Amino acid sequence: MALVLFLIIVAIVLGLVGVAAEGLLYLLFIGIGVLIVALVLSAVSFRRGGRSANR
């Protein structure tokens, strides 16, 4: 779960930098990609019932 939260924070930061900095629009698209990966990982974890392999 911490990984998903970290990926969402990274996606937000990349998106903001991509929008704010002129010529770095590709960072916005990378941020969107990272957000999609985080959402997929979250959905897979939720579908498994949230069980962790460490337990």
PDB file of N, CA and C in Angstrom:
ATOM      1  N   MET A   1       0.823  -1.193   0.000  1.00  0.00           N
ATOM      2  CA  MET A   1       0.000   0.000   0.000  1.00  0.00           C
ATOM      3  C   MET A   1       0.865   1.254   0.000  1.00  0.00           C
ATOM      4  N   ALA A   2       1.998   1.167   0.669  1.00  0.00           N
ATOM      5  CA  ALA A   2       2.901   2.314   0.706  1.00  0.00           C
ATOM      6  C   ALA A   2       3.470   2.592  -0.676  1.00  0.00           C
ATOM      7  N   LEU A   3       3.682   1.532  -1.453  1.00  0.00           N
ATOM      8  CA  LEU A   3       4.191   1.699  -2.820  1.00  0.00           C
ATOM      9  C   LEU A   3       3.189   2.449  -3.678  1.00  0.00           C
ATOM     10  N   VAL A   4       1.923   2.116  -3.550  1.00  0.00           N
ATOM     11  CA  VAL A   4       0.886   2.787  -4.330  1.00  0.00           C
ATOM     12  C   VAL A   4       0.807   4.260  -3.947  1.00  0.00           C
ATOM     13  N   LEU A   5       0.871   4.552  -2.669  1.00  0.00           N
ATOM     14  CA  LEU A   5       0.840   5.941  -2.215  1.00  0.00           C
ATOM     15  C   LEU A   5       2.049   6.709  -2.742  1.00  0.00           C
ATOM     16  N   PHE A   6       3.222   6.093  -2.699  1.00  0.00           N
ATOM     17  CA  PHE A   6       4.432   6.722  -3.229  1.00  0.00           C
ATOM     18  C   PHE A   6       4.291   6.992  -4.722  1.00  0.00           C
ATOM     19  N   LEU A   7       3.745   6.029  -5.470  1.00  0.00           N
ATOM     20  CA  LEU A   7       3.584   6.215  -6.911  1.00  0.00           C
ATOM     21  C   LEU A   7       2.593   7.330  -7.223  1.00  0.00           C
ATOM     22  N   ILE A   8       1.552   7.452  -6.428  1.00  0.00           N
ATOM     23  CA  ILE A   8       0.583   8.529  -6.645  1.00  0.00           C
ATOM     24  C   ILE A   8       1.220   9.883  -6.370  1.00  0.00           C
ATOM     25  N   ILE A   9       2.023   9.975  -5.315  1.00  0.00           N
ATOM     26  CA  ILE A   9       2.713  11.236  -5.018  1.00  0.00           C
ATOM     27  C   ILE A   9       3.688  11.587  -6.134  1.00  0.00           C
ATOM     28  N   VAL A  10       4.431  10.604  -6.633  1.00  0.00           N
ATOM     29  CA  VAL A  10       5.365  10.841  -7.742  1.00  0.00           C
ATOM     30  C   VAL A  10       4.603  11.307  -8.982  1.00  0.00           C
ATOM     31  N   ALA A  11       3.457  10.695  -9.259  1.00  0.00           N
ATOM     32  CA  ALA A  11       2.660  11.090 -10.419  1.00  0.00           C
ATOM     33  C   ALA A  11       2.183  12.532 -10.300  1.00  0.00           C
ATOM     34  N   ILE A  12       1.759  12.928  -9.106  1.00  0.00           N
ATOM     35  CA  ILE A  12       1.295  14.300  -8.900  1.00  0.00           C
ATOM     36  C   ILE A  12       2.438  15.289  -9.092  1.00  0.00           C
ATOM     37  N   VAL A  13       3.595  14.975  -8.521  1.00  0.00           N
ATOM     38  CA  VAL A  13       4.753  15.869  -8.660  1.00  0.00           C
ATOM     39  C   VAL A  13       5.175  15.985 -10.115  1.00  0.00           C
ATOM     40  N   LEU A  14       5.267  14.866 -10.816  1.00  0.00           N
ATOM     41  CA  LEU A  14       5.647  14.908 -12.227  1.00  0.00           C
ATOM     42  C   LEU A  14       4.638  15.688 -13.050  1.00  0.00           C
ATOM     43  N   GLY A  15       3.363  15.509 -12.749  1.00  0.00           N
ATOM     44  CA  GLY A  15       2.326  16.243 -13.463  1.00  0.00           C
ATOM     45  C   GLY A  15       2.419  17.737 -13.246  1.00  0.00           C
ATOM     46  N   LEU A  16       2.642  18.133 -12.003  1.00  0.00           N
ATOM     47  CA  LEU A  16       2.757  19.563 -11.707  1.00  0.00           C
ATOM     48  C   LEU A  16       3.983  20.179 -12.362  1.00  0.00           C
ATOM     49  N   VAL A  17       5.102  19.481 -12.312  1.00  0.00           N
ATOM     50  CA  VAL A  17       6.311  19.993 -12.956  1.00  0.00           C
ATOM     51  C   VAL A  17       6.119  20.053 -14.467  1.00  0.00           C
ATOM     52  N   GLY A  18       5.463  19.047 -15.019  1.00  0.00           N
ATOM     53  CA  GLY A  18       5.220  19.016 -16.454  1.00  0.00           C
ATOM     54  C   GLY A  18       4.325  20.153 -16.925  1.00  0.00           C
ATOM     55  N   VAL A  19       3.368  20.523 -16.114  1.00  0.00           N
ATOM     56  CA  VAL A  19       2.469  21.626 -16.474  1.00  0.00           C
ATOM     57  C   VAL A  19       3.146  22.970 -16.253  1.00  0.00           C
ATOM     58  N   ALA A  20       3.893  23.100 -15.165  1.00  0.00           N
ATOM     59  CA  ALA A  20       4.466  24.392 -14.791  1.00  0.00           C
ATOM     60  C   ALA A  20       5.688  24.768 -15.618  1.00  0.00           C
ATOM     61  N   ALA A  21       6.520  23.792 -15.943  1.00  0.00           N
ATOM     62  CA  ALA A  21       7.771  24.094 -16.632  1.00  0.00           C
ATOM     63  C   ALA A  21       7.554  24.062 -18.143  1.00  0.00           C
ATOM     64  N   GLU A  22       7.952  25.115 -18.778  1.00  0.00           N
ATOM     65  CA  GLU A  22       7.793  25.198 -20.225  1.00  0.00           C
ATOM     66  C   GLU A  22       8.774  24.235 -20.901  1.00  0.00           C
ATOM     67  N   GLY A  23       8.279  23.448 -21.820  1.00  0.00           N
ATOM     68  CA  GLY A  23       9.116  22.505 -22.543  1.00  0.00           C
ATOM     69  C   GLY A  23       9.251  21.154 -21.874  1.00  0.00           C
ATOM     70  N   LEU A  24       8.627  20.963 -20.726  1.00  0.00           N
ATOM     71  CA  LEU A  24       8.710  19.677 -20.032  1.00  0.00           C
ATOM     72  C   LEU A  24       7.346  18.990 -19.972  1.00  0.00           C
ATOM     73  N   LEU A  25       6.585  19.154 -21.024  1.00  0.00           N
ATOM     74  CA  LEU A  25       5.249  18.557 -21.063  1.00  0.00           C
ATOM     75  C   LEU A  25       5.301  17.031 -21.020  1.00  0.00           C
ATOM     76  N   TYR A  26       6.428  16.462 -21.476  1.00  0.00           N
ATOM     77  CA  TYR A  26       6.549  15.012 -21.437  1.00  0.00           C
ATOM     78  C   TYR A  26       6.492  14.484 -20.007  1.00  0.00           C
ATOM     79  N   LEU A  27       6.875  15.305 -19.023  1.00  0.00           N
ATOM     80  CA  LEU A  27       6.779  14.870 -17.627  1.00  0.00           C
ATOM     81  C   LEU A  27       5.323  14.676 -17.208  1.00  0.00           C
ATOM     82  N   LEU A  28       4.435  15.481 -17.771  1.00  0.00           N
ATOM     83  CA  LEU A  28       3.009  15.303 -17.491  1.00  0.00           C
ATOM     84  C   LEU A  28       2.547  13.932 -17.964  1.00  0.00           C
ATOM     85  N   PHE A  29       2.975  13.547 -19.152  1.00  0.00           N
ATOM     86  CA  PHE A  29       2.568  12.250 -19.692  1.00  0.00           C
ATOM     87  C   PHE A  29       3.196  11.095 -18.918  1.00  0.00           C
ATOM     88  N   ILE A  30       4.419  11.271 -18.454  1.00  0.00           N
ATOM     89  CA  ILE A  30       5.041  10.250 -17.612  1.00  0.00           C
ATOM     90  C   ILE A  30       4.283  10.145 -16.288  1.00  0.00           C
ATOM     91  N   GLY A  31       3.887  11.291 -15.739  1.00  0.00           N
ATOM     92  CA  GLY A  31       3.103  11.293 -14.501  1.00  0.00           C
ATOM     93  C   GLY A  31       1.769  10.587 -14.669  1.00  0.00           C
ATOM     94  N   ILE A  32       1.124  10.795 -15.805  1.00  0.00           N
ATOM     95  CA  ILE A  32      -0.142  10.111 -16.073  1.00  0.00           C
ATOM     96  C   ILE A  32       0.089   8.607 -16.164  1.00  0.00           C
ATOM     97  N   GLY A  33       1.190   8.206 -16.792  1.00  0.00           N
ATOM     98  CA  GLY A  33       1.519   6.779 -16.877  1.00  0.00           C
ATOM     99  C   GLY A  33       1.771   6.167 -15.513  1.00  0.00           C
ATOM    100  N   VAL A  34       2.489   6.880 -14.669  1.00  0.00           N
ATOM    101  CA  VAL A  34       2.760   6.396 -13.308  1.00  0.00           C
ATOM    102  C   VAL A  34       1.460   6.296 -12.518  1.00  0.00           C
ATOM    103  N   LEU A  35       0.568   7.253 -12.698  1.00  0.00           N
ATOM    104  CA  LEU A  35      -0.721   7.212 -12.011  1.00  0.00           C
ATOM    105  C   LEU A  35      -1.537   5.995 -12.449  1.00  0.00           C
ATOM    106  N   ILE A  36      -1.521   5.695 -13.724  1.00  0.00           N
ATOM    107  CA  ILE A  36      -2.245   4.528 -14.223  1.00  0.00           C
ATOM    108  C   ILE A  36      -1.671   3.243 -13.632  1.00  0.00           C
ATOM    109  N   VAL A  37      -0.338   3.156 -13.564  1.00  0.00           N
ATOM    110  CA  VAL A  37       0.300   1.981 -12.957  1.00  0.00           C
ATOM    111  C   VAL A  37      -0.097   1.861 -11.489  1.00  0.00           C
ATOM    112  N   ALA A  38      -0.124   2.974 -10.774  1.00  0.00           N
ATOM    113  CA  ALA A  38      -0.502   2.947  -9.359  1.00  0.00           C
ATOM    114  C   ALA A  38      -1.948   2.495  -9.187  1.00  0.00           C
ATOM    115  N   LEU A  39      -2.825   2.962 -10.059  1.00  0.00           N
ATOM    116  CA  LEU A  39      -4.227   2.554  -9.966  1.00  0.00           C
ATOM    117  C   LEU A  39      -4.400   1.071 -10.277  1.00  0.00           C
ATOM    118  N   VAL A  40      -3.646   0.557 -11.232  1.00  0.00           N
ATOM    119  CA  VAL A  40      -3.721  -0.874 -11.552  1.00  0.00           C
ATOM    120  C   VAL A  40      -3.206  -1.705 -10.381  1.00  0.00           C
ATOM    121  N   LEU A  41      -2.085  -1.295  -9.788  1.00  0.00           N
ATOM    122  CA  LEU A  41      -1.568  -2.013  -8.623  1.00  0.00           C
ATOM    123  C   LEU A  41      -2.549  -1.973  -7.459  1.00  0.00           C
ATOM    124  N   SER A  42      -3.206  -0.834  -7.275  1.00  0.00           N
ATOM    125  CA  SER A  42      -4.196  -0.716  -6.211  1.00  0.00           C
ATOM    126  C   SER A  42      -5.391  -1.629  -6.471  1.00  0.00           C
ATOM    127  N   ALA A  43      -5.825  -1.691  -7.716  1.00  0.00           N
ATOM    128  CA  ALA A  43      -6.965  -2.544  -8.064  1.00  0.00           C
ATOM    129  C   ALA A  43      -6.621  -4.018  -7.875  1.00  0.00           C
ATOM    130  N   VAL A  44      -5.420  -4.414  -8.251  1.00  0.00           N
ATOM    131  CA  VAL A  44      -5.001  -5.808  -8.068  1.00  0.00           C
ATOM    132  C   VAL A  44      -4.925  -6.141  -6.583  1.00  0.00           C
ATOM    133  N   SER A  45      -4.392  -5.236  -5.795  1.00  0.00           N
ATOM    134  CA  SER A  45      -4.299  -5.452  -4.355  1.00  0.00           C
ATOM    135  C   SER A  45      -5.690  -5.526  -3.729  1.00  0.00           C
ATOM    136  N   PHE A  46      -6.584  -4.654  -4.171  1.00  0.00           N
ATOM    137  CA  PHE A  46      -7.950  -4.649  -3.641  1.00  0.00           C
ATOM    138  C   PHE A  46      -8.680  -5.929  -4.027  1.00  0.00           C
ATOM    139  N   ARG A  47      -8.445  -6.413  -5.233  1.00  0.00           N
ATOM    140  CA  ARG A  47      -9.113  -7.619  -5.710  1.00  0.00           C
ATOM    141  C   ARG A  47      -8.643  -8.849  -4.937  1.00  0.00           C
ATOM    142  N   ARG A  48      -7.372  -8.857  -4.527  1.00  0.00           N
ATOM    143  CA  ARG A  48      -6.841  -9.966  -3.730  1.00  0.00           C
ATOM    144  C   ARG A  48      -7.360  -9.939  -2.303  1.00  0.00           C
ATOM    145  N   GLY A  49      -8.009  -8.893  -1.917  1.00  0.00           N
ATOM    146  CA  GLY A  49      -8.510  -8.780  -0.565  1.00  0.00           C
ATOM    147  C   GLY A  49      -7.575  -8.030   0.342  1.00  0.00           C
ATOM    148  N   GLY A  50      -6.553  -7.414  -0.226  1.00  0.00           N
ATOM    149  CA  GLY A  50      -5.636  -6.626   0.570  1.00  0.00           C
ATOM    150  C   GLY A  50      -4.645  -7.430   1.380  1.00  0.00           C
ATOM    151  N   ARG A  51      -4.593  -8.749   1.126  1.00  0.00           N
ATOM    152  CA  ARG A  51      -3.653  -9.578   1.877  1.00  0.00           C
ATOM    153  C   ARG A  51      -2.236  -9.291   1.412  1.00  0.00           C
ATOM    154  N   SER A  52      -1.350  -9.215   2.358  1.00  0.00           N
ATOM    155  CA  SER A  52       0.054  -8.966   2.068  1.00  0.00           C
ATOM    156  C   SER A  52       0.831 -10.280   2.097  1.00  0.00           C
ATOM    157  N   ALA A  53       1.858 -10.382   1.260  1.00  0.00           N
ATOM    158  CA  ALA A  53       2.676 -11.587   1.229  1.00  0.00           C
ATOM    159  C   ALA A  53       3.541 -11.689   2.484  1.00  0.00           C
ATOM    160  N   ASN A  54       3.698 -10.608   3.219  1.00  0.00           N
ATOM    161  CA  ASN A  54       4.532 -10.603   4.417  1.00  0.00           C
ATOM    162  C   ASN A  54       3.841 -11.198   5.613  1.00  0.00           C
ATOM    163  N   ARG A  55       2.557 -11.393   5.539  1.00  0.00           N
ATOM    164  CA  ARG A  55       1.810 -11.918   6.690  1.00  0.00           C
ATOM    165  C   ARG A  55       1.880 -13.416   6.762  1.00  0.00           C
TER     166      ARG A  55
END
